[in-house]
PDB file of C-alpha atoms in Angstrom:
ATOM      1  CA  MET A   1     -58.036   1.512  -2.764  1.00  0.00           C
ATOM      2  CA  ALA A   2     -56.005  -1.266  -1.474  1.00  0.00           C
ATOM      3  CA  VAL A   3     -54.770  -1.876   1.550  1.00  0.00           C
ATOM      4  CA  GLN A   4     -51.117  -3.609   0.992  1.00  0.00           C
ATOM      5  CA  GLN A   5     -49.424  -6.022   3.836  1.00  0.00           C
ATOM      6  CA  THR A   6     -46.136  -8.150   4.200  1.00  0.00           C
ATOM      7  CA  GLN A   7     -46.422 -10.441   6.853  1.00  0.00           C
ATOM      8  CA  VAL A   8     -43.089 -12.383   8.144  1.00  0.00           C
ATOM      9  CA  LEU A   9     -43.622 -16.066   8.239  1.00  0.00           C
ATOM     10  CA  PRO A  10     -41.095 -18.988   9.248  1.00  0.00           C
ATOM     11  CA  ALA A  11     -39.895 -21.264   7.114  1.00  0.00           C
ATOM     12  CA  PRO A  12     -42.216 -24.278   6.844  1.00  0.00           C
ATOM     13  CA  PHE A  13     -40.447 -26.666   8.616  1.00  0.00           C
ATOM     14  CA  LEU A  14     -40.323 -24.778  11.778  1.00  0.00           C
ATOM     15  CA  GLY A  15     -44.341 -24.295  11.412  1.00  0.00           C
ATOM     16  CA  ASP A  16     -44.561 -28.618  10.965  1.00  0.00           C
ATOM     17  CA  ILE A  17     -42.778 -29.106  13.879  1.00  0.00           C
ATOM     18  CA  SER A  18     -44.413 -26.498  15.999  1.00  0.00           C
ATOM     19  CA  LYS A  19     -47.654 -28.380  14.876  1.00  0.00           C
ATOM     20  CA  GLN A  20     -46.864 -31.859  15.871  1.00  0.00           C
ATOM     21  CA  TYR A  21     -45.623 -30.846  19.050  1.00  0.00           C
ATOM     22  CA  ALA A  22     -49.114 -28.806  20.166  1.00  0.00           C
ATOM     23  CA  LYS A  23     -50.200 -32.734  18.259  1.00  0.00           C
ATOM     24  CA  GLU A  24     -48.083 -34.692  20.347  1.00  0.00           C
ATOM     25  CA  LEU A  25     -48.254 -32.525  23.881  1.00  0.00           C
ATOM     26  CA  GLY A  26     -52.498 -32.987  23.353  1.00  0.00           C
ATOM     27  CA  SER A  27     -52.402 -36.172  23.293  1.00  0.00           C
ATOM     28  CA  VAL A  28     -50.018 -36.183  26.827  1.00  0.00           C
ATOM     29  CA  THR A  29     -52.108 -34.394  28.848  1.00  0.00           C
ATOM     30  CA  ALA A  30     -55.216 -35.731  27.541  1.00  0.00           C
ATOM     31  CA  ALA A  31     -55.270 -38.420  31.165  1.00  0.00           C
ATOM     32  CA  PRO A  32     -54.126 -37.674  34.119  1.00  0.00           C
ATOM     33  CA  LEU A  33     -51.598 -39.024  36.168  1.00  0.00           C
ATOM     34  CA  ASP A  34     -51.768 -42.062  37.603  1.00  0.00           C
ATOM     35  CA  THR A  35     -49.738 -40.871  40.861  1.00  0.00           C
ATOM     36  CA  SER A  36     -50.397 -43.891  43.378  1.00  0.00           C
ATOM     37  CA  GLN A  37     -47.464 -45.863  41.579  1.00  0.00           C
ATOM     38  CA  PHE A  38     -45.164 -43.346  42.731  1.00  0.00           C
ATOM     39  CA  ALA A  39     -46.235 -42.537  46.123  1.00  0.00           C
ATOM     40  CA  PRO A  40     -43.546 -42.851  49.520  1.00  0.00           C
ATOM     41  CA  THR A  41     -44.137 -46.029  50.645  1.00  0.00           C
ATOM     42  CA  VAL A  42     -42.372 -47.080  54.220  1.00  0.00           C
ATOM     43  CA  ALA A  43     -40.734 -50.306  54.956  1.00  0.00           C
ATOM     44  CA  GLY A  44     -42.193 -52.283  58.089  1.00  0.00           C
ATOM     45  CA  GLN A  45     -39.903 -53.185  61.142  1.00  0.00           C
ATOM     46  CA  THR A  46     -37.844 -56.450  60.531  1.00  0.00           C
ATOM     47  CA  ASP A  47     -38.401 -59.724  62.013  1.00  0.00           C
ATOM     48  CA  LEU A  48     -35.827 -58.491  64.127  1.00  0.00           C
ATOM     49  CA  GLN A  49     -36.714 -54.877  64.946  1.00  0.00           C
ATOM     50  CA  LYS A  50     -39.602 -57.188  66.272  1.00  0.00           C
ATOM     51  CA  GLN A  51     -37.600 -59.359  68.342  1.00  0.00           C
ATOM     52  CA  ALA A  52     -36.061 -56.140  70.491  1.00  0.00           C
ATOM     53  CA  THR A  53     -39.577 -54.908  70.300  1.00  0.00           C
ATOM     54  CA  THR A  54     -41.052 -58.056  71.915  1.00  0.00           C
ATOM     55  CA  LEU A  55     -37.386 -58.032  74.142  1.00  0.00           C
ATOM     56  CA  ALA A  56     -37.891 -55.036  74.680  1.00  0.00           C
ATOM     57  CA  GLY A  57     -41.203 -54.913  76.753  1.00  0.00           C
ATOM     58  CA  THR A  58     -40.731 -59.348  78.125  1.00  0.00           C
ATOM     59  CA  GLN A  59     -41.093 -59.393  82.179  1.00  0.00           C
ATOM     60  CA  GLY A  60     -37.761 -60.557  83.612  1.00  0.00           C
ATOM     61  CA  LYS A  61     -36.127 -59.519  80.022  1.00  0.00           C
ATOM     62  CA  GLY A  62     -36.672 -56.089  78.887  1.00  0.00           C
ATOM     63  CA  ILE A  63     -37.911 -53.393  80.532  1.00  0.00           C
ATOM     64  CA  GLY A  64     -37.406 -53.541  84.544  1.00  0.00           C
ATOM     65  CA  ALA A  65     -35.345 -56.545  84.367  1.00  0.00           C
ATOM     66  CA  PHE A  66     -33.198 -55.837  87.215  1.00  0.00           C
ATOM     67  CA  GLU A  67     -36.928 -55.533  89.105  1.00  0.00           C
ATOM     68  CA  GLN A  68     -36.105 -59.493  89.961  1.00  0.00           C
ATOM     69  CA  TYR A  69     -33.161 -58.928  91.993  1.00  0.00           C
ATOM     70  CA  LEU A  70     -33.830 -55.815  94.022  1.00  0.00           C
ATOM     71  CA  THR A  71     -36.604 -57.886  95.117  1.00  0.00           C
ATOM     72  CA  ALA A  72     -34.729 -61.038  95.959  1.00  0.00           C
ATOM     73  CA  ALA A  73     -32.151 -59.033  98.470  1.00  0.00           C
ATOM     74  CA  GLU A  74     -34.524 -57.750 100.440  1.00  0.00           C
ATOM     75  CA  PRO A  75     -33.869 -60.647 102.043  1.00  0.00           C
ATOM     76  CA  TYR A  76     -30.224 -59.594 103.109  1.00  0.00           C
ATOM     77  CA  THR A  77     -31.105 -56.079 104.279  1.00  0.00           C
ATOM     78  CA  GLY A  78     -32.681 -55.938 107.750  1.00  0.00           C
ATOM     79  CA  PRO A  79     -31.892 -56.875 111.304  1.00  0.00           C
ATOM     80  CA  ASP A  80     -32.160 -60.536 110.916  1.00  0.00           C
ATOM     81  CA  ALA A  81     -30.632 -61.091 107.454  1.00  0.00           C
ATOM     82  CA  TYR A  82     -27.901 -62.103 109.855  1.00  0.00           C
ATOM     83  CA  LYS A  83     -29.904 -64.825 111.285  1.00  0.00           C
ATOM     84  CA  GLN A  84     -29.835 -67.308 107.916  1.00  0.00           C
ATOM     85  CA  PHE A  85     -25.931 -67.307 107.441  1.00  0.00           C
ATOM     86  CA  MET A  86     -25.565 -68.189 110.519  1.00  0.00           C
ATOM     87  CA  SER A  87     -23.024 -71.660 111.007  1.00  0.00           C
ATOM     88  CA  PRO A  88     -25.332 -74.369 111.495  1.00  0.00           C
ATOM     89  CA  TYR A  89     -22.559 -75.588 113.413  1.00  0.00           C
ATOM     90  CA  GLN A  90     -21.806 -72.896 115.446  1.00  0.00           C
ATOM     91  CA  GLN A  91     -23.310 -73.649 118.997  1.00  0.00           C
ATOM     92  CA  GLN A  92     -21.596 -76.899 118.289  1.00  0.00           C
ATOM     93  CA  VAL A  93     -18.371 -75.490 117.926  1.00  0.00           C
ATOM     94  CA  ILE A  94     -18.735 -73.449 121.245  1.00  0.00           C
ATOM     95  CA  ASP A  95     -20.555 -76.401 123.256  1.00  0.00           C
ATOM     96  CA  ALA A  96     -17.121 -78.543 122.934  1.00  0.00           C
ATOM     97  CA  THR A  97     -15.006 -75.162 123.352  1.00  0.00           C
ATOM     98  CA  MET A  98     -16.245 -74.890 127.057  1.00  0.00           C
ATOM     99  CA  THR A  99     -16.119 -78.112 127.361  1.00  0.00           C
ATOM    100  CA  SER A 100     -12.544 -77.522 127.383  1.00  0.00           C
ATOM    101  CA  PHE A 101     -12.293 -75.066 128.429  1.00  0.00           C
ATOM    102  CA  ASP A 102     -14.152 -75.793 131.450  1.00  0.00           C
ATOM    103  CA  LYS A 103     -11.655 -79.464 131.830  1.00  0.00           C
ATOM    104  CA  GLN A 104      -9.165 -77.215 132.226  1.00  0.00           C
ATOM    105  CA  ALA A 105     -10.490 -75.095 134.681  1.00  0.00           C
ATOM    106  CA  ALA A 106     -11.341 -78.197 137.104  1.00  0.00           C
ATOM    107  CA  GLN A 107      -7.321 -79.002 136.361  1.00  0.00           C
ATOM    108  CA  GLN A 108      -6.276 -75.935 137.965  1.00  0.00           C
ATOM    109  CA  ARG A 109      -8.824 -75.580 140.837  1.00  0.00           C
ATOM    110  CA  ARG A 110      -7.558 -79.039 141.824  1.00  0.00           C
ATOM    111  CA  GLY A 111      -3.800 -77.877 141.540  1.00  0.00           C
ATOM    112  CA  ILE A 112      -4.835 -75.444 143.993  1.00  0.00           C
ATOM    113  CA  SER A 113      -6.193 -77.548 146.511  1.00  0.00           C
ATOM    114  CA  ASP A 114      -2.949 -79.686 145.740  1.00  0.00           C
ATOM    115  CA  ARG A 115      -1.336 -76.978 147.169  1.00  0.00           C
ATOM    116  CA  ALA A 116      -2.936 -75.814 149.808  1.00  0.00           C
ATOM    117  CA  LYS A 117      -2.743 -79.650 151.081  1.00  0.00           C
ATOM    118  CA  GLN A 118       1.156 -79.816 150.495  1.00  0.00           C
ATOM    119  CA  ALA A 119       1.242 -75.964 152.641  1.00  0.00           C
ATOM    120  CA  GLY A 120      -1.065 -77.659 155.786  1.00  0.00           C
ATOM    121  CA  ALA A 121      -3.349 -74.381 154.499  1.00  0.00           C
ATOM    122  CA  TYR A 122      -5.997 -77.162 152.816  1.00  0.00           C
ATOM    123  CA  GLY A 123      -9.713 -75.654 153.844  1.00  0.00           C
ATOM    124  CA  GLY A 124      -8.588 -72.615 155.897  1.00  0.00           C
ATOM    125  CA  ALA A 125      -9.370 -68.750 154.712  1.00  0.00           C
ATOM    126  CA  ARG A 126      -6.391 -69.303 152.324  1.00  0.00           C
ATOM    127  CA  HIS A 127      -7.119 -71.711 149.940  1.00  0.00           C
ATOM    128  CA  GLY A 128     -11.068 -70.867 150.471  1.00  0.00           C
ATOM    129  CA  ILE A 129     -10.621 -67.138 149.114  1.00  0.00           C
ATOM    130  CA  ALA A 130      -8.202 -68.937 146.620  1.00  0.00           C
ATOM    131  CA  GLU A 131     -10.185 -71.222 144.895  1.00  0.00           C
ATOM    132  CA  SER A 132     -12.848 -68.104 145.341  1.00  0.00           C
ATOM    133  CA  GLU A 133     -10.451 -65.680 143.296  1.00  0.00           C
ATOM    134  CA  TYR A 134      -9.819 -68.612 140.288  1.00  0.00           C
ATOM    135  CA  ASP A 135     -12.891 -69.598 139.472  1.00  0.00           C
ATOM    136  CA  ALA A 136     -14.468 -66.032 139.260  1.00  0.00           C
ATOM    137  CA  ALA A 137     -11.344 -65.363 137.175  1.00  0.00           C
ATOM    138  CA  SER A 138     -12.478 -68.198 135.418  1.00  0.00           C
ATOM    139  CA  ASP A 139     -16.168 -67.552 134.809  1.00  0.00           C
ATOM    140  CA  MET A 140     -15.392 -65.173 133.523  1.00  0.00           C
ATOM    141  CA  ASN A 141     -12.490 -65.627 130.618  1.00  0.00           C
ATOM    142  CA  ARG A 142     -14.905 -69.121 129.823  1.00  0.00           C
ATOM    143  CA  ALA A 143     -17.812 -65.896 129.303  1.00  0.00           C
ATOM    144  CA  LEU A 144     -15.424 -64.038 127.537  1.00  0.00           C
ATOM    145  CA  MET A 145     -14.363 -66.687 125.301  1.00  0.00           C
ATOM    146  CA  GLU A 146     -17.971 -67.225 124.574  1.00  0.00           C
ATOM    147  CA  SER A 147     -18.938 -64.532 123.292  1.00  0.00           C
ATOM    148  CA  GLN A 148     -16.070 -63.815 120.852  1.00  0.00           C
ATOM    149  CA  MET A 149     -17.030 -66.923 119.189  1.00  0.00           C
ATOM    150  CA  LEU A 150     -20.300 -65.838 118.955  1.00  0.00           C
ATOM    151  CA  GLN A 151     -19.495 -62.194 118.631  1.00  0.00           C
ATOM    152  CA  GLN A 152     -17.614 -64.088 115.037  1.00  0.00           C
ATOM    153  CA  GLY A 153     -19.691 -66.384 114.353  1.00  0.00           C
ATOM    154  CA  TYR A 154     -23.018 -63.270 114.176  1.00  0.00           C
ATOM    155  CA  GLY A 155     -19.352 -61.264 112.177  1.00  0.00           C
ATOM    156  CA  GLN A 156     -19.124 -63.867 109.399  1.00  0.00           C
ATOM    157  CA  ALA A 157     -22.658 -63.622 108.626  1.00  0.00           C
ATOM    158  CA  GLN A 158     -23.600 -60.198 108.799  1.00  0.00           C
ATOM    159  CA  ALA A 159     -21.166 -60.647 105.951  1.00  0.00           C
ATOM    160  CA  GLY A 160     -22.036 -63.331 104.218  1.00  0.00           C
ATOM    161  CA  ALA A 161     -25.526 -61.351 104.141  1.00  0.00           C
ATOM    162  CA  GLN A 162     -24.421 -58.010 102.655  1.00  0.00           C
ATOM    163  CA  GLN A 163     -21.716 -59.757 100.294  1.00  0.00           C
ATOM    164  CA  ALA A 164     -25.137 -61.493  98.871  1.00  0.00           C
ATOM    165  CA  PHE A 165     -27.112 -58.375  98.589  1.00  0.00           C
ATOM    166  CA  GLN A 166     -23.998 -57.069  97.106  1.00  0.00           C
ATOM    167  CA  GLN A 167     -24.112 -59.832  94.809  1.00  0.00           C
ATOM    168  CA  GLN A 168     -28.142 -59.576  93.501  1.00  0.00           C
ATOM    169  CA  GLN A 169     -27.043 -55.794  93.714  1.00  0.00           C
ATOM    170  CA  GLY A 170     -24.582 -56.575  90.704  1.00  0.00           C
ATOM    171  CA  LEU A 171     -26.422 -59.119  88.744  1.00  0.00           C
ATOM    172  CA  ALA A 172     -29.375 -56.023  89.291  1.00  0.00           C
ATOM    173  CA  GLY A 173     -27.704 -53.941  87.084  1.00  0.00           C
ATOM    174  CA  LEU A 174     -25.237 -56.392  85.042  1.00  0.00           C
ATOM    175  CA  VAL A 175     -28.245 -58.254  83.834  1.00  0.00           C
ATOM    176  CA  PRO A 176     -30.003 -55.445  82.690  1.00  0.00           C
ATOM    177  CA  SER A 177     -27.026 -54.154  80.302  1.00  0.00           C
ATOM    178  CA  LEU A 178     -26.812 -57.295  78.382  1.00  0.00           C
ATOM    179  CA  TYR A 179     -30.996 -57.536  77.749  1.00  0.00           C
ATOM    180  CA  GLN A 180     -29.997 -54.062  76.296  1.00  0.00           C
ATOM    181  CA  GLN A 181     -26.885 -55.265  74.138  1.00  0.00           C
ATOM    182  CA  ASP A 182     -29.299 -57.372  73.041  1.00  0.00           C
ATOM    183  CA  ILE A 183     -32.208 -55.413  72.094  1.00  0.00           C
ATOM    184  CA  ALA A 184     -29.816 -53.058  70.933  1.00  0.00           C
ATOM    185  CA  GLN A 185     -27.694 -54.856  69.042  1.00  0.00           C
ATOM    186  CA  LEU A 186     -31.496 -56.987  67.200  1.00  0.00           C
ATOM    187  CA  GLY A 187     -32.512 -52.966  66.926  1.00  0.00           C
ATOM    188  CA  ARG A 188     -29.204 -52.119  64.763  1.00  0.00           C
ATOM    189  CA  VAL A 189     -29.327 -54.976  62.839  1.00  0.00           C
ATOM    190  CA  GLY A 190     -32.993 -55.001  62.166  1.00  0.00           C
ATOM    191  CA  ALA A 191     -32.564 -51.789  61.036  1.00  0.00           C
ATOM    192  CA  THR A 192     -29.814 -52.029  58.051  1.00  0.00           C
ATOM    193  CA  ASP A 193     -32.095 -54.078  56.994  1.00  0.00           C
ATOM    194  CA  GLN A 194     -34.846 -51.628  57.556  1.00  0.00           C
ATOM    195  CA  ALA A 195     -32.672 -49.034  55.641  1.00  0.00           C
ATOM    196  CA  GLN A 196     -32.060 -51.812  52.369  1.00  0.00           C
ATOM    197  CA  ALA A 197     -35.683 -51.805  52.216  1.00  0.00           C
ATOM    198  CA  GLN A 198     -36.633 -48.660  53.393  1.00  0.00           C
ATOM    199  CA  ALA A 199     -33.676 -48.197  48.992  1.00  0.00           C
ATOM    200  CA  GLY A 200     -35.281 -50.603  47.044  1.00  0.00           C
ATOM    201  CA  LEU A 201     -38.804 -49.194  47.658  1.00  0.00           C
ATOM    202  CA  ASP A 202     -37.347 -45.647  46.788  1.00  0.00           C
ATOM    203  CA  ALA A 203     -35.740 -47.213  44.788  1.00  0.00           C
ATOM    204  CA  THR A 204     -38.778 -48.818  42.807  1.00  0.00           C
ATOM    205  CA  ARG A 205     -40.859 -45.546  43.134  1.00  0.00           C
ATOM    206  CA  GLU A 206     -38.131 -43.475  41.658  1.00  0.00           C
ATOM    207  CA  THR A 207     -38.421 -45.644  38.152  1.00  0.00           C
ATOM    208  CA  ALA A 208     -41.561 -45.521  38.431  1.00  0.00           C
ATOM    209  CA  ARG A 209     -42.145 -42.521  38.542  1.00  0.00           C
ATOM    210  CA  LEU A 210     -39.092 -41.833  35.477  1.00  0.00           C
ATOM    211  CA  LYS A 211     -41.750 -44.262  33.790  1.00  0.00           C
ATOM    212  CA  ALA A 212     -44.452 -41.640  34.072  1.00  0.00           C
ATOM    213  CA  TYR A 213     -42.304 -38.361  33.327  1.00  0.00           C
ATOM    214  CA  GLU A 214     -40.645 -39.818  30.525  1.00  0.00           C
ATOM    215  CA  PRO A 215     -43.216 -38.887  28.287  1.00  0.00           C
ATOM    216  CA  TYR A 216     -43.187 -35.286  29.737  1.00  0.00           C
ATOM    217  CA  GLU A 217     -39.156 -34.696  30.001  1.00  0.00           C
ATOM    218  CA  ARG A 218     -38.712 -35.322  26.342  1.00  0.00           C
ATOM    219  CA  LEU A 219     -41.930 -32.819  25.312  1.00  0.00           C
ATOM    220  CA  GLY A 220     -40.189 -30.372  27.693  1.00  0.00           C
ATOM    221  CA  TYR A 221     -36.547 -31.610  25.705  1.00  0.00           C
ATOM    222  CA  LEU A 222     -38.094 -30.640  21.861  1.00  0.00           C
ATOM    223  CA  GLY A 223     -40.429 -28.036  23.192  1.00  0.00           C
ATOM    224  CA  THR A 224     -37.070 -26.395  24.325  1.00  0.00           C
ATOM    225  CA  GLY A 225     -35.979 -26.979  21.215  1.00  0.00           C
ATOM    226  CA  VAL A 226     -38.283 -25.279  19.254  1.00  0.00           C
ATOM    227  CA  THR A 227     -38.676 -21.976  21.690  1.00  0.00           C
ATOM    228  CA  GLY A 228     -35.089 -21.513  21.036  1.00  0.00           C
ATOM    229  CA  LEU A 229     -35.768 -22.262  17.173  1.00  0.00           C
ATOM    230  CA  LEU A 230     -38.666 -19.773  16.836  1.00  0.00           C
ATOM    231  CA  GLY A 231     -37.138 -17.163  18.349  1.00  0.00           C
ATOM    232  CA  GLY A 232     -33.646 -16.981  17.317  1.00  0.00           C
ATOM    233  CA  TYR A 233     -34.489 -18.100  13.506  1.00  0.00           C
ATOM    234  CA  PRO A 234     -34.969 -15.736  10.775  1.00  0.00           C
ATOM    235  CA  GLY A 235     -38.034 -15.314   8.563  1.00  0.00           C
ATOM    236  CA  GLN A 236     -37.294 -17.103   4.835  1.00  0.00           C
ATOM    237  CA  TYR A 237     -41.087 -16.388   2.618  1.00  0.00           C
ATOM    238  CA  GLN A 238     -42.409 -12.849   2.279  1.00  0.00           C
ATOM    239  CA  SER A 239     -46.730 -12.618   0.842  1.00  0.00           C
ATOM    240  CA  THR A 240     -48.036  -9.401   0.280  1.00  0.00           C
ATOM    241  CA  VAL A 241     -51.610  -9.426   0.811  1.00  0.00           C
ATOM    242  CA  MET A 242     -53.655  -7.498  -0.879  1.00  0.00           C
ATOM    243  CA  PRO A 243     -57.820  -7.308   0.939  1.00  0.00           C
ATOM    244  CA  ASN A 244     -60.615  -7.046  -1.586  1.00  0.00           C
ATOM    245  CA  PRO A 245     -61.576  -4.011  -1.996  1.00  0.00           C
ATOM    246  CA  THR A 246     -64.879  -2.147  -0.261  1.00  0.00           C
ATOM    247  CA  PRO A 247     -68.193  -1.085  -1.670  1.00  0.00           C
ATOM    248  CA  LEU A 248     -66.939   2.776  -1.305  1.00  0.00           C
ATOM    249  CA  GLN A 249     -63.093   1.937  -2.568  1.00  0.00           C
ATOM    250  CA  SER A 250     -64.893   0.211  -5.517  1.00  0.00           C
ATOM    251  CA  SER A 251     -66.595   3.556  -6.171  1.00  0.00           C
ATOM    252  CA  LEU A 252     -64.366   5.817  -5.762  1.00  0.00           C
ATOM    253  CA  GLY A 253     -62.242   3.376  -8.258  1.00  0.00           C
ATOM    254  CA  ILE A 254     -64.314   3.231 -10.840  1.00  0.00           C
ATOM    255  CA  ALA A 255     -65.536   7.297 -11.186  1.00  0.00           C
ATOM    256  CA  SER A 256     -61.709   7.768 -11.494  1.00  0.00           C
ATOM    257  CA  THR A 257     -60.734   5.178 -14.183  1.00  0.00           C
ATOM    258  CA  GLY A 258     -63.962   6.288 -15.703  1.00  0.00           C
ATOM    259  CA  ALA A 259     -63.048  10.368 -15.386  1.00  0.00           C
ATOM    260  CA  GLY A 260     -59.576   9.596 -16.934  1.00  0.00           C
ATOM    261  CA  ILE A 261     -60.527   7.787 -19.701  1.00  0.00           C
ATOM    262  CA  TYR A 262     -62.953  10.549 -20.818  1.00  0.00           C
ATOM    263  CA  GLY A 263     -60.150  13.307 -20.316  1.00  0.00           C
ATOM    264  CA  ALA A 264     -58.106  11.749 -22.146  1.00  0.00           C
ATOM    265  CA  VAL A 265     -59.773  10.931 -25.275  1.00  0.00           C
ATOM    266  CA  THR A 266     -61.559  14.696 -25.483  1.00  0.00           C
ATOM    267  CA  GLY A 267     -58.358  16.285 -23.892  1.00  0.00           C
ATOM    268  CA  GLN A 268     -60.301  18.323 -21.699  1.00  0.00           C
ATOM    269  CA  TYR A 269     -59.152  16.104 -18.245  1.00  0.00           C
ATOM    270  CA  ASN A 270     -57.187  18.362 -15.989  1.00  0.00           C
ATOM    271  CA  PRO A 271     -56.587  15.777 -12.077  1.00  0.00           C
ATOM    272  CA  TRP A 272     -56.319  19.236 -10.402  1.00  0.00           C
ATOM    273  CA  LYS A 273     -59.152  20.830 -12.120  1.00  0.00           C
ATOM    274  CA  GLY A 274     -61.521  18.402 -13.008  1.00  0.00           C
ATOM    275  CA  LEU A 275     -63.402  17.683 -15.677  1.00  0.00           C
ATOM    276  CA  THR A 276     -64.054  21.434 -18.506  1.00  0.00           C
ATOM    277  CA  GLY A 277     -66.275  22.116 -20.983  1.00  0.00           C
TER     278      GLY A 277
END
């Protein structure tokens, strides 16, 4: 017996769109993408950054720039540091002062003799005691004055050595900080230039990526639309398929047809009882 099949088919234009989509998809994906054209690229150091690196590694200007000033400060420390700051005229000043002191002392000593003569005691015991006491006091005052001048010169020399040490110490902190400011400024400006260059590289890479993937994105939009149409568009055409009968079906059909014709002619066919007579 014949089997009847009914198929609900999409609208013909949807079938055409699907076929076109499959054709284009195969064409686009046939060749692999050249991903090297949009591989990430890092911008190199700028000239300013290179200058900062060079300056940081330059002896006496970058890292360790303080060392030369600490080395220069070493002679200004220790017990003999004051000597290079002693006034070259100090001894001359001392000698002149002592000469003046001696003159005044000699005049005062003559005054003792003159008074002794007036008193009629010149050359006596009292005269000798007075001169001896004066000489002792004068010598003490002379030594005290000389020591004070030496001490004053030493103190000034010590202060000079300390000031020189502090100056070198200040330079050891100031100079490197100024170099570091230059290095940092060069680095900041260089980093800005590098960031700009990196942005350009990223933009070029993104442009290449968009260009390479544009066919895929276009097909993606088309595929999404086709899928939506196929899922939501009702069937518009129906067709009935009548498969060819099998040999058994054909023989049964022939027998049934022949029996019906014979019964109709003779009036002896009963479909429920078969042939009679």
